[in-house]
Coordinates of C-alpha atoms in Angstrom, one line a residue:
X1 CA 36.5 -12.1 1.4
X2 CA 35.4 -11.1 -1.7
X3 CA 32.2 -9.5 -2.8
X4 CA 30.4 -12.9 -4.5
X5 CA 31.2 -15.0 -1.0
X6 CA 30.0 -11.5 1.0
X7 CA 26.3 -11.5 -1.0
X8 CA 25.9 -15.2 -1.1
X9 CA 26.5 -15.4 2.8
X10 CA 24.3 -12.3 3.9
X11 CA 21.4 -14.0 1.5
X12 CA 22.2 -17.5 3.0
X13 CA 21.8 -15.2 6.1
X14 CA 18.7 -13.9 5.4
X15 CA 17.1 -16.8 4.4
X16 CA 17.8 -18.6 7.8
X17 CA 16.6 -16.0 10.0
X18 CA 13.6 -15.9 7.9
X19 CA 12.9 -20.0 8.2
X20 CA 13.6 -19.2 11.9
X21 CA 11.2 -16.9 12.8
X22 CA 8.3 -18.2 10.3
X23 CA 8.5 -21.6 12.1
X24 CA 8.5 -19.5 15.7
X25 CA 5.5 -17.1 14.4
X26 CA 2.3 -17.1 15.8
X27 CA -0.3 -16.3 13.3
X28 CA -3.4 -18.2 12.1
X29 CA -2.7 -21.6 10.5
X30 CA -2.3 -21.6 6.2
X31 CA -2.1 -24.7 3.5
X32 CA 1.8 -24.7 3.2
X33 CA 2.1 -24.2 -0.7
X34 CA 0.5 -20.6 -1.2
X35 CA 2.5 -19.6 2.2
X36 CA 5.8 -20.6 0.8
X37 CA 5.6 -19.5 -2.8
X38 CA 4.4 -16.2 -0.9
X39 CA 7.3 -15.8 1.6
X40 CA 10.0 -17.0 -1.8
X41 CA 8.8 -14.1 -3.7
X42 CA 8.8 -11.9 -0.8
X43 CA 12.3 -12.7 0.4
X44 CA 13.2 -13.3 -3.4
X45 CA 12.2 -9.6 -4.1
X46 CA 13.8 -8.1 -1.3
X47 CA 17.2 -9.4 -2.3
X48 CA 16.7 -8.2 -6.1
X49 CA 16.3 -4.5 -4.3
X50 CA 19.1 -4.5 -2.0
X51 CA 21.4 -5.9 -4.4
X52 CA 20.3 -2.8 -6.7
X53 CA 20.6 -0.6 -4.1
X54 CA 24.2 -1.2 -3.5
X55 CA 25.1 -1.4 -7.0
X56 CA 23.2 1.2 -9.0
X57 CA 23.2 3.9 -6.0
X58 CA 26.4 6.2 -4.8
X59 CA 26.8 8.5 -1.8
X60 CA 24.0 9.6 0.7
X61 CA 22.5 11.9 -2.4
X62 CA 20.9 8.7 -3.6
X63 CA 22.2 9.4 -6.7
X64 CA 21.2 6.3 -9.4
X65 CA 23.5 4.8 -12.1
X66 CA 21.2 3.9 -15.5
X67 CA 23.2 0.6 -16.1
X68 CA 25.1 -1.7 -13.9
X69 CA 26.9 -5.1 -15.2
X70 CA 27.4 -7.8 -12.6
X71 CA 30.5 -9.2 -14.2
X72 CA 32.6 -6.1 -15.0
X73 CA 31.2 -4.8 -11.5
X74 CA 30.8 -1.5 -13.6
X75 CA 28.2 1.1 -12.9
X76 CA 27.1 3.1 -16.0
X77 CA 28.3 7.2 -15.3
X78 CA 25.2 8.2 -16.9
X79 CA 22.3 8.6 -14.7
X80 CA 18.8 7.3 -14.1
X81 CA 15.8 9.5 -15.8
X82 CA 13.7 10.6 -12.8
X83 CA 11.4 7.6 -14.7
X84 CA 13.8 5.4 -13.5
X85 CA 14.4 6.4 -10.5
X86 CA 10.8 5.8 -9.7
X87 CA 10.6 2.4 -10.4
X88 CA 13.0 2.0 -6.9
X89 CA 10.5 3.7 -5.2
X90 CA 7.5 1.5 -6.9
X91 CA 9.9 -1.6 -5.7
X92 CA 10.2 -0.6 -2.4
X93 CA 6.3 0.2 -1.9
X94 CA 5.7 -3.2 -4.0
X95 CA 7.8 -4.6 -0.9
X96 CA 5.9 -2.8 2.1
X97 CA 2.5 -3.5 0.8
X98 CA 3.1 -7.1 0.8
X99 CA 4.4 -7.3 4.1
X100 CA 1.8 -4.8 5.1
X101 CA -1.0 -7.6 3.2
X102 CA 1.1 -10.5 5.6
X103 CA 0.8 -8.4 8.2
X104 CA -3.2 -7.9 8.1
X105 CA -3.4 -11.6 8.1
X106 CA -1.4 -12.0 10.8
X107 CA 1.8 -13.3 9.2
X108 CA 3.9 -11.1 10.9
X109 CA 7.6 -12.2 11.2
X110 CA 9.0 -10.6 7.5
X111 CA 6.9 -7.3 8.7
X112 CA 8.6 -7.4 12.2
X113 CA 12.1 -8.1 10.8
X114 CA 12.0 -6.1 7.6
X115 CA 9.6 -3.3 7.7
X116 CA 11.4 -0.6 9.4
X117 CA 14.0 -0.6 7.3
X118 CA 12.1 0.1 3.7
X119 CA 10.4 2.9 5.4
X120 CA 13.8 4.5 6.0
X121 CA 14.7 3.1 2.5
X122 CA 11.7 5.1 1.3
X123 CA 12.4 8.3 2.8
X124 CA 16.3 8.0 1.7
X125 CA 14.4 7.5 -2.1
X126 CA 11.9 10.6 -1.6
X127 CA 14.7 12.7 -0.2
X128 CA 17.0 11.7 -4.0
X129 CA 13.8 12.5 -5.6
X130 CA 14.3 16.1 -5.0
X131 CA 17.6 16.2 -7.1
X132 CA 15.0 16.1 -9.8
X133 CA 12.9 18.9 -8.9
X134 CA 12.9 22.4 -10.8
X135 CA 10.5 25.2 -11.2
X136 CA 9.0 27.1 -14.2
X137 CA 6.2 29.2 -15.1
X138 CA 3.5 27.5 -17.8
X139 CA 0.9 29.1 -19.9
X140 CA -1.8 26.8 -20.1
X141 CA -5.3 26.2 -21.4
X142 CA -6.5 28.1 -18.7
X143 CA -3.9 30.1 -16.7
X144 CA -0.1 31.3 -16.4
X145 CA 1.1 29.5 -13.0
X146 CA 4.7 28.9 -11.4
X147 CA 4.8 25.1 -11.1
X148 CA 7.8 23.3 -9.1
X149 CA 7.8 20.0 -10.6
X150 CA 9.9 16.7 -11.7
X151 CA 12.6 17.0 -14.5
X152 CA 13.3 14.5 -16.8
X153 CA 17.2 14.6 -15.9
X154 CA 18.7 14.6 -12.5
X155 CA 20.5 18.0 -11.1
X156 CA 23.6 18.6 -9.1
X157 CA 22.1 19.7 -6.3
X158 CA 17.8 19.7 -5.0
X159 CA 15.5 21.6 -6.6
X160 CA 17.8 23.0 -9.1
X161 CA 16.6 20.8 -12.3
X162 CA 15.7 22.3 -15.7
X163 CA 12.1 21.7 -16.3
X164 CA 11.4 24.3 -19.6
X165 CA 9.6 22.9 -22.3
X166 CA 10.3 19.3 -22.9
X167 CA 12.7 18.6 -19.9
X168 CA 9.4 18.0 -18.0
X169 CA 7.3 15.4 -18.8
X170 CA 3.7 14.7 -17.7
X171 CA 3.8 10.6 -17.4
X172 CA 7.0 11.2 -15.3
X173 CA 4.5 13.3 -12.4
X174 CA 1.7 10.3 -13.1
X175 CA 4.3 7.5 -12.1
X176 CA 5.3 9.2 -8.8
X177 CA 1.8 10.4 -8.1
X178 CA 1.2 6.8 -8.3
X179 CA 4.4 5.6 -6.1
X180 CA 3.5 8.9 -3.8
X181 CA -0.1 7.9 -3.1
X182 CA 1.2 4.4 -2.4
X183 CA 3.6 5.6 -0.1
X184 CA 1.1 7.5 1.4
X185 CA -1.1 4.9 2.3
X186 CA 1.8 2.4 3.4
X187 CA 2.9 4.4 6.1
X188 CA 0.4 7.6 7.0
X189 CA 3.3 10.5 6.1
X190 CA 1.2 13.3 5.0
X191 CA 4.0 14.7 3.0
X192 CA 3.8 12.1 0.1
X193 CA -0.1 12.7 0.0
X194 CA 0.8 16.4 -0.4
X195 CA 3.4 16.4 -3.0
X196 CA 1.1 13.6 -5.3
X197 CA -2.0 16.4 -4.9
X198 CA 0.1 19.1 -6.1
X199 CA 1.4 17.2 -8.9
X200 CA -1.5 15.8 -9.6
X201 CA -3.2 19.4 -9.6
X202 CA -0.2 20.5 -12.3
X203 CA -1.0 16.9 -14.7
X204 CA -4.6 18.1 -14.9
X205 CA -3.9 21.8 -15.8
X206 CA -2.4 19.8 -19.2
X207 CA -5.7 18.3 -19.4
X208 CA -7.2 19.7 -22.6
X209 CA -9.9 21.8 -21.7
X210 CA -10.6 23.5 -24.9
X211 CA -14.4 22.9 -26.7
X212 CA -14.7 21.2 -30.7
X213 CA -17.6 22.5 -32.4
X214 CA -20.3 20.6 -30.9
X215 CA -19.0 22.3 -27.6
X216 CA -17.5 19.3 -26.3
X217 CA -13.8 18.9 -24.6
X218 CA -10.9 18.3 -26.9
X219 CA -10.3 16.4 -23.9
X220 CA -6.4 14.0 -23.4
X221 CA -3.5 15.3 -22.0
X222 CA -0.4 15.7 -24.0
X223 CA 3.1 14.3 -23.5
X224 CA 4.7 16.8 -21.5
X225 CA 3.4 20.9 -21.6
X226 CA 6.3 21.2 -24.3
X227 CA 4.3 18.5 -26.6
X228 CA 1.8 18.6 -28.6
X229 CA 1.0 14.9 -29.4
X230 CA -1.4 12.9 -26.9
X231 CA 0.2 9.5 -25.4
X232 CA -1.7 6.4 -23.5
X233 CA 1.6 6.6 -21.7
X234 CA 0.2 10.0 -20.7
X235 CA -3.6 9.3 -19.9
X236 CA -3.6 5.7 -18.9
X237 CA -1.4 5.9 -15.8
X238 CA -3.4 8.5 -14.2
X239 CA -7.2 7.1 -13.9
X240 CA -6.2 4.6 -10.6
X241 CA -4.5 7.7 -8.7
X242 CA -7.5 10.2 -9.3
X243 CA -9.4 7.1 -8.4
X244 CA -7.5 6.4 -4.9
X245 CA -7.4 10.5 -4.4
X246 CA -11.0 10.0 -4.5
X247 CA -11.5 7.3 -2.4
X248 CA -9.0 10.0 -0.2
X249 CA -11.5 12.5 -0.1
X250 CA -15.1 10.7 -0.4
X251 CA -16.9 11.7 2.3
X252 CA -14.7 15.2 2.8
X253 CA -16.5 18.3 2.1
X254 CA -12.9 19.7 0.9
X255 CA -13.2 21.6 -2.2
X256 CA -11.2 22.4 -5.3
X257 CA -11.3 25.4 -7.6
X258 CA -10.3 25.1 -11.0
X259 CA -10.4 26.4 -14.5
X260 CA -12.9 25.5 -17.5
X261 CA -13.5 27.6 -21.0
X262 CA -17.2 28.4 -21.6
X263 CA -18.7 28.0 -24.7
X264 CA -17.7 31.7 -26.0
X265 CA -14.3 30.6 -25.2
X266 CA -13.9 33.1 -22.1
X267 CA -12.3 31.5 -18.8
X268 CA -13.9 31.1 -16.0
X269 CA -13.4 29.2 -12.5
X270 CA -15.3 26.4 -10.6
X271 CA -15.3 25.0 -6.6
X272 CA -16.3 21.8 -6.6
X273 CA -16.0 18.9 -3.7
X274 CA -12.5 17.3 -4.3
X275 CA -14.0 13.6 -4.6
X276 CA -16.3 14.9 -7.6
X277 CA -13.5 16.5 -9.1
X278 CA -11.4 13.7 -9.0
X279 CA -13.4 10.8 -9.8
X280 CA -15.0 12.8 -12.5
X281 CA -11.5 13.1 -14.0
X282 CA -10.9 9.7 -13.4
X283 CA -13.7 8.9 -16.1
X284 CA -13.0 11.8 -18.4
X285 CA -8.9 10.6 -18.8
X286 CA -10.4 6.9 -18.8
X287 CA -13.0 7.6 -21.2
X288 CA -11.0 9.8 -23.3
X289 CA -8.0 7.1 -24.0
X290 CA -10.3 4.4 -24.9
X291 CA -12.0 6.2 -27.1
X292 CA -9.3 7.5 -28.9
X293 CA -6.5 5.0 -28.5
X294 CA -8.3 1.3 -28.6
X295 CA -7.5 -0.6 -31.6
X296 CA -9.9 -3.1 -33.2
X297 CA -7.5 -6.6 -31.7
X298 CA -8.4 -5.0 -28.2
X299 CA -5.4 -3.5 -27.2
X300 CA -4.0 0.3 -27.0
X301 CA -2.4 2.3 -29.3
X302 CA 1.0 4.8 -28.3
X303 CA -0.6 7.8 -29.5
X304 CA -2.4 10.2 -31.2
X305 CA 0.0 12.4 -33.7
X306 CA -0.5 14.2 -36.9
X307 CA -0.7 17.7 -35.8
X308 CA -1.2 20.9 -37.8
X309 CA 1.2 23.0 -36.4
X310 CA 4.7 20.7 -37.3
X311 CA 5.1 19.9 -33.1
X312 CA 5.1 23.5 -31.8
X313 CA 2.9 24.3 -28.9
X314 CA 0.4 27.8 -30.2
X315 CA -1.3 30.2 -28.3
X316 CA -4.2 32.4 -29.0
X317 CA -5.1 35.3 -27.0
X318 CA -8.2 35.7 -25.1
X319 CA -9.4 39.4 -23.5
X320 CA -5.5 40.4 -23.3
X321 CA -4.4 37.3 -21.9
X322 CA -2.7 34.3 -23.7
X323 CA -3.6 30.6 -23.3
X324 CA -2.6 27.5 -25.3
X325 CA -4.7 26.7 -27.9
X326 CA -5.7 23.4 -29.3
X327 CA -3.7 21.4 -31.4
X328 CA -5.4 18.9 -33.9
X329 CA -4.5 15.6 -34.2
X330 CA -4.9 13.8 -37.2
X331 CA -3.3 10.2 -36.6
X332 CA -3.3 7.4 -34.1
X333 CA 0.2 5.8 -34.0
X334 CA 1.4 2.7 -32.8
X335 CA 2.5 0.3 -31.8
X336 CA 1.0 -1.2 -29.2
X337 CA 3.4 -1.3 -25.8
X338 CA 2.2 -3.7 -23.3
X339 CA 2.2 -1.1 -19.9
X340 CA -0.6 0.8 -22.2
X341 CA -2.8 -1.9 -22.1
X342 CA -1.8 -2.3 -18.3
X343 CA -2.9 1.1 -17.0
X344 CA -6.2 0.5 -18.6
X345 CA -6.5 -2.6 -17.1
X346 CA -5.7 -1.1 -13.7
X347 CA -7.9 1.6 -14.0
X348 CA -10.7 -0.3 -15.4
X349 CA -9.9 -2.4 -11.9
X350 CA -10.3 0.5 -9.7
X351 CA -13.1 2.1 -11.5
X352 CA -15.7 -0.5 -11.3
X353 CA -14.5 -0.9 -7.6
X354 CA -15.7 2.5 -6.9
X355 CA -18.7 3.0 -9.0
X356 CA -19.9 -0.6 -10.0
X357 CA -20.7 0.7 -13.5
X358 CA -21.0 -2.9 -15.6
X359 CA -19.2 -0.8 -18.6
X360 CA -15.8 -1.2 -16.7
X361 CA -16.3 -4.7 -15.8
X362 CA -17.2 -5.3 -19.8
X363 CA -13.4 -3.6 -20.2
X364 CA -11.8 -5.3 -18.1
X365 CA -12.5 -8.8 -19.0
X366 CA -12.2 -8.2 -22.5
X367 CA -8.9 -6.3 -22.1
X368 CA -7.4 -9.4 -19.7
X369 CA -8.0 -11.6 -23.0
X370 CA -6.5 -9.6 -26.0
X371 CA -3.5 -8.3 -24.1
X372 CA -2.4 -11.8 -22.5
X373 CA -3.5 -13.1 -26.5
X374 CA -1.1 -10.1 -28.0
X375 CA 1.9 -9.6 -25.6
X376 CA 2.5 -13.5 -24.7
X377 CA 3.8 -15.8 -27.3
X378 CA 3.7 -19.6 -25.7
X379 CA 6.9 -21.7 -26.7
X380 CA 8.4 -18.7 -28.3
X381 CA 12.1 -19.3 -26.4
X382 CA 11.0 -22.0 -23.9
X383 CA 8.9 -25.0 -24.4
X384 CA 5.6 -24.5 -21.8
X385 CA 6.4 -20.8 -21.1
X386 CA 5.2 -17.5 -22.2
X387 CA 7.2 -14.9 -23.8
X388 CA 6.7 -11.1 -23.6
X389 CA 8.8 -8.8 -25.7
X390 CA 11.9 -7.3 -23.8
X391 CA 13.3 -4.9 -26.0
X392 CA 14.0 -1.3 -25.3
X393 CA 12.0 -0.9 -22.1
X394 CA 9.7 -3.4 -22.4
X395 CA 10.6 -5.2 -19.6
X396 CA 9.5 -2.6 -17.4
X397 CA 6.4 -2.0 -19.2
X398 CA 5.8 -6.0 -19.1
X399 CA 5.7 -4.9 -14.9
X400 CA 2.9 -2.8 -15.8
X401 CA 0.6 -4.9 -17.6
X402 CA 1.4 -7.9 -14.7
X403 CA 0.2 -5.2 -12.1
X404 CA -2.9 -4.7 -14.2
X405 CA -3.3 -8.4 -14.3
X406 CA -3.1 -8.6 -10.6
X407 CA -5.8 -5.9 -10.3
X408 CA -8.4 -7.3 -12.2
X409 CA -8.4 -10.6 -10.6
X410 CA -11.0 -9.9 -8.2
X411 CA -13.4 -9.1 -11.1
X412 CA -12.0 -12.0 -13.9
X413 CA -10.3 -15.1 -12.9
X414 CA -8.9 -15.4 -16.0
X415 CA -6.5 -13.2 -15.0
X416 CA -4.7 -16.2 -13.2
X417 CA -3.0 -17.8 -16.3
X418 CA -0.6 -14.7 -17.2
X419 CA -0.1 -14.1 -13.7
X420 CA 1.4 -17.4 -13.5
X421 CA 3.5 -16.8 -16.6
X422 CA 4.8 -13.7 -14.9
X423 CA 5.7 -16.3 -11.7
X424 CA 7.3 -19.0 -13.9
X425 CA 9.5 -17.0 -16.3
X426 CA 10.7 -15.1 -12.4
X427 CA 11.3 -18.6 -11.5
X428 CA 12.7 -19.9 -14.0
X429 CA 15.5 -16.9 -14.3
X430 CA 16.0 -17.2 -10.8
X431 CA 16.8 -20.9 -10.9
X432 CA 19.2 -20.6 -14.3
X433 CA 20.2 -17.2 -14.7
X434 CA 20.8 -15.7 -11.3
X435 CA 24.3 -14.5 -10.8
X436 CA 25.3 -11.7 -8.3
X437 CA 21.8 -11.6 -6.9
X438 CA 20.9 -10.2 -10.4
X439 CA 18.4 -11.2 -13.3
X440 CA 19.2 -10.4 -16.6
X441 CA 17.5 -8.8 -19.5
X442 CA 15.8 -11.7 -21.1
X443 CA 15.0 -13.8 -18.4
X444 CA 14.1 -17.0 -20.6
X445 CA 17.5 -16.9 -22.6
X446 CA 19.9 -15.8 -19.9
X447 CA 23.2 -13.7 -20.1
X448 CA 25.3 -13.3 -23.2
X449 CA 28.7 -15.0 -23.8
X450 CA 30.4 -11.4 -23.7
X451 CA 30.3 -10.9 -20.0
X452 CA 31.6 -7.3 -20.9
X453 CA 28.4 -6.1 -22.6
X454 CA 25.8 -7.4 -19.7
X455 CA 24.6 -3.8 -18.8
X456 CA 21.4 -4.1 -17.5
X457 CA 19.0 -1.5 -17.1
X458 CA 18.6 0.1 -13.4
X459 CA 15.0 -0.1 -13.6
X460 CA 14.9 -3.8 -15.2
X461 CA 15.9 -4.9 -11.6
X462 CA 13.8 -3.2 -9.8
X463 CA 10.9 -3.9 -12.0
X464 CA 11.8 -7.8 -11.2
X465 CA 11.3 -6.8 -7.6
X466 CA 8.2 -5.6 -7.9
X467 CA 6.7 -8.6 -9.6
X468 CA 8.1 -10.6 -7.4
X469 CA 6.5 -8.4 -4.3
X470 CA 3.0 -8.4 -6.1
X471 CA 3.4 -12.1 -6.8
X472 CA 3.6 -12.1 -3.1
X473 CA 0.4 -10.3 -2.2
X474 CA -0.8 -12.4 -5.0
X475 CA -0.2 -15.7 -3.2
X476 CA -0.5 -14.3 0.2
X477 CA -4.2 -12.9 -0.9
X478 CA -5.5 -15.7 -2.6

């Protein structure tokens, strides 16, 4: 039998069992519509990650191919970014935390048949992860420390990565603090709330600590400790962890110690709670991109560039001991990529659910407006839906701003309309593009006529599954 007549008959498979046990479930009674669109994406998302599990992933090392094309069969032999890799592990906790949200409501029978196994999914995914993991020593703007963290490029063997200079990145530690923290909270293992504290704890060492002339933090973290340049890729991503390692901690009277430069430029040390340390963060990094990186059409900028020292990280020396110095930034650079916009929204979110400071709520709403007005062209490639830019990686960072979307709905119904555009073009692909149990790139325009040159992107597929899964909580929720 070959491998098309193998996937269609396990999904066919699937499907039933599902229709079977929903119909035998005993849970309280819901209008129909909501229910099914919810259990669709759910079961529609789950067969988006399997599928990319069996044809981007080799061996028991979890190892992940960056492209595979559904035609050819063909897996790419160059290998995921530890980026990409993440986004499986952001599909899989999409996946649990809406069965988990199904679950609560007492919609239990895709938990009972399905969640085991994306736990042991997850732990397969954390287990990869550490092919990516590599240690080095960093001068920083307020210490020398051995760090074991993340590389950009996958190893041969765990913990063996190079992760000098700019082979590390600090957005690549925010993503999987993220997916960590998620994980974390989806099933109780201590281990992923460990390893996002410790990376977190290394992301806010780049934090710029260093005073301008009114005595004020430079404030912003840079790309990556080998970078000098200041990215909303790098910022925005990390206010809704420090806000959920808060919420962690809030009522703990755990402490943290950690490094500040006083005003004579000596360094010095400070224990403070753990909850004030990281919601206080949370505002710095939130306040620090907005101010810096919003533009005047209401959405965010990529950077801030046009240093002073042509890229090069400096050092100055400080009572016999050398730190990195401060690096001025002239410039802020576009353009404007949807998934910068989306963090804010997120963290505007989970900011104003924590503090109830009006500020945030102001954000948010006005943020849901210009980036749905910016990043969604109506009628662009199909009469009555919304477009959204899907070159380079922008399909993934289209996943981003839907997530931030989903967020701020509590706080600004308006938020409904690009939700639903996220839904439709998903639909829409599903019902016209599907082939393999795959999406393609554009999902309004389909597959090219050279079925040799369909590589799609690892973390395009997996990003599908997520909105999918979030449209599911989505539905289920409300």
């Amino acid at each position: 039998m070959n491998r098309h007549k193998v996937r269609f008959l396990a999904s066919l498979l699937l499907i039933c069992l599902c229709i079977l046990s929903c119909s035998n479930e005993s849970g309280p009674e819901q209008g129909g519509s909501s229910r099914n669109e919810a259990d669709q994406n759910l079961l529609r998302s789950m067969e988006l990650v399997d599928a990319a599990v069996g044809n981007y992933f080799s061996n028991e090392s979890m190892s992940m191919a960056r492209y595979y094309n559904p035609y050819t069969q063909v897996s790419s032999q160059e290998r995921a970014s530890v980026w990409m890799y993440t986004s499986a592990i952001e599909a899989v906790n999409s996946i649990l935390k809406a069965l988990k949200t199904q679950s609560d409501l007492g919609y239990t029978a895709l938990y009972d048949q399905h969640h085991v196994r994306y736990v042991q999914l997850l732990e397969k995914l954390f287990d990869g992860l550490q092919y990516y993991k590599g240690s080095f020593r960093l001068v920083s703007y307020t210490q020398t420390k051995e760090w074991s963290v993340y590389a950009v490029n996958r190893a041969g063997a765990p913990g063996t990565a190079d992760v000098s200079g700019i082979l590390n990145v600090y957005d690549d530690q925010q993503w999987l603090v993220r997916e960590l923290l998620e994980s974390y909270h989806l099933t109780g293992n201590k281990e992923y709330l460990n390893e996002a504290e410790y990376l977190a704890q290394y992301v806010l060492d780049g934090w710029d600590c260093t005073l301008d002339a009114a005595g004020k933090e430079h404030g912003g973290i840079t790309w990556g400790p080998g970078y000098v340049s200041k990215h909303s890729c790098s910022n925005g991503p990390f206010v809704s962890p420090l806000v959920w390692l808060y919420e962690i901690y809030k009522g703990s009277e755990e402490t943290i110690t950690y490094g500040y430069i006083r005003p004579d430029n000596s360094r010095a040390s400070k224990t403070v709670r753990k909850s004030d340390y990281y919601l206080d963060f949370a505002k710095k990094v939130y306040d620090f991109q907005r101010n810096k990186l919003l533009r005047q059409d209401g959405v965010y900028d990529d950077m801030l560039g046009g240093d002073d020292t042509h890229g090069q990280v400096v050092y100055e020396e400080v009572g016999g001991t050398m730190y990195r110095r401060h690096t001025n930034l002239s410039s802020r650079v576009g353009p404007a990529y949807s998934y910068n916009s989306g963090t804010m929204l997120s963290g505007a979110a989970d900011l104003y659910r924590v503090v109830r400071d009006s500020r945030y709520l102001s954000d948010l709403q006005n943020l849901v407006s210009a980036s749905f007005k910016y990043f969604a062209k109506l009628d662009k490639e199909k009469p009555g839906l919304y477009s959204y830019d899907v070159t380079g990686f922008n399909n993934w960072f289209n996943g981003v701003l839907m997530r931030g979307y989903l967020d701020a709905y509590p706080y600004d119904m308006n938020a409904e309309t690009p939700l639903q555009s996220f839904q439709d073009n998903l639909d829409y692909s599903w019902e016209k593009h599907m082939y393999e149990s795959m999406l393609p790139t554009n999902l309004l325009l389909g597959w090219g006529s050279d079925r040799t040159k369909q590589n799609v992107e690892g973390m395009f597929m997996f990003a599908f599954a997520a909105e999918y899964a979030a449209l599911a909580r989505f539905k289920t929720e409300y």
